[in-house]
Coordinates of C-alpha atoms in Angstrom, one line a residue:
M1 CA 10.9 2.2 2.2
I2 CA 12.5 -1.1 2.9
K3 CA 12.2 -3.0 6.2
S4 CA 15.4 -4.1 8.0
D5 CA 16.5 -7.2 9.8
H6 CA 18.3 -4.9 12.2
P7 CA 17.2 -2.2 14.6
T8 CA 16.7 1.1 12.9
I9 CA 15.3 4.6 13.6
E10 CA 13.6 4.6 10.2
P11 CA 9.9 3.8 10.7
F12 CA 8.1 1.6 8.2
P13 CA 4.9 3.2 7.0
P14 CA 2.0 2.4 9.4
G15 CA -1.3 1.0 8.3
G16 CA -1.0 -2.7 8.3
A17 CA 2.0 -3.3 6.1
D18 CA 4.2 -2.4 9.1
K19 CA 2.8 -5.4 11.0
A20 CA 2.7 -7.9 8.0
A21 CA 5.8 -10.1 8.2
N22 CA 5.6 -10.8 4.4
V23 CA 5.7 -7.1 3.4
W24 CA 9.3 -6.0 2.9
I25 CA 9.1 -3.0 0.5
A26 CA 6.6 -0.1 0.3
E27 CA 6.5 2.3 -2.6
F28 CA 4.5 5.5 -2.7
D29 CA 4.0 7.9 -5.7
Y30 CA 3.9 11.4 -4.2
I31 CA 2.2 14.1 -6.3
E32 CA 3.0 16.9 -3.9
E33 CA 4.4 17.2 -0.4
A34 CA 2.6 14.7 2.0
I35 CA 0.1 13.6 -0.7
Y36 CA 0.5 10.4 -2.7
E37 CA -1.7 8.9 -5.4
A38 CA -0.5 5.3 -5.5
Q39 CA 1.0 2.7 -3.2
R40 CA 2.6 -0.7 -3.8
Y41 CA 3.9 -3.4 -1.5
F42 CA 6.4 -6.2 -2.2
D43 CA 7.8 -9.2 -0.4
R44 CA 11.6 -9.9 0.0
E45 CA 11.7 -11.4 -3.5
H46 CA 10.1 -8.3 -5.0
N47 CA 6.8 -10.1 -5.7
P48 CA 3.8 -7.8 -5.4
V49 CA 1.7 -8.3 -2.3
S50 CA -1.2 -6.5 -0.6
S51 CA -0.6 -4.4 2.4
D52 CA -1.4 -7.5 4.5
G53 CA 1.3 -9.5 2.7
D54 CA -1.0 -11.7 0.7
P55 CA -0.2 -12.4 -3.0
L56 CA -2.1 -10.1 -5.3
P57 CA -4.8 -11.4 -7.6
A58 CA -4.6 -10.6 -11.3
K59 CA -5.7 -7.0 -11.8
P60 CA -8.7 -6.7 -14.1
A61 CA -8.1 -4.8 -17.3
N62 CA -10.6 -2.1 -16.3
V63 CA -8.8 -1.3 -13.0
P64 CA -6.4 1.7 -13.2
V65 CA -2.7 1.1 -12.8
R66 CA -2.5 3.2 -9.6
A67 CA -5.2 1.2 -7.8
H68 CA -4.2 -1.0 -4.9
F69 CA -5.8 -4.2 -3.5
V70 CA -7.6 -4.1 -0.2
R71 CA -8.8 -6.9 2.0
N72 CA -11.4 -5.8 4.6
Q73 CA -12.9 -8.0 7.3
F74 CA -16.3 -6.4 6.7
A75 CA -16.4 -6.6 2.9
A76 CA -15.2 -8.6 -0.1
P77 CA -11.7 -7.8 -1.3
Y78 CA -11.5 -5.0 -3.8
W79 CA -9.3 -2.6 -5.8
V80 CA -9.2 1.1 -4.7
M81 CA -7.5 4.3 -5.7
G82 CA -7.4 7.8 -4.4
N83 CA -5.1 10.5 -3.1
V84 CA -3.9 10.1 0.5
D85 CA -2.8 13.0 2.7
V86 CA -0.4 11.6 5.3
R87 CA -1.0 14.6 7.5
I88 CA -4.6 13.6 8.2
P89 CA -4.1 10.5 7.5
G90 CA -6.8 9.6 5.0
F91 CA -8.1 9.8 1.4
I92 CA -8.8 13.2 0.0
G93 CA -10.8 14.1 -3.1
E94 CA -12.2 11.3 -5.2
Y95 CA -11.9 7.8 -3.9
F96 CA -12.8 4.8 -6.1

């Protein structure tokens, strides 16, 4: 999904990235209908950013490729991965 400078009926995925001015592109890897296993966000220049629009730190070698970076006001930033069911919405199955 790509944001637009112009009014559109296409919604940008909710969850923080829709409100972050620096997030311009959202990518999701769906493994079946309504369930995705990876998410990525980019700015207008296609630089990877978090869902909040912050530049991503270097991903440690032991972090899986499909993990995404999360900043949380109640905890230190961390990398997470899991499958998301957009119908709930929420993580299903294992969550790391």
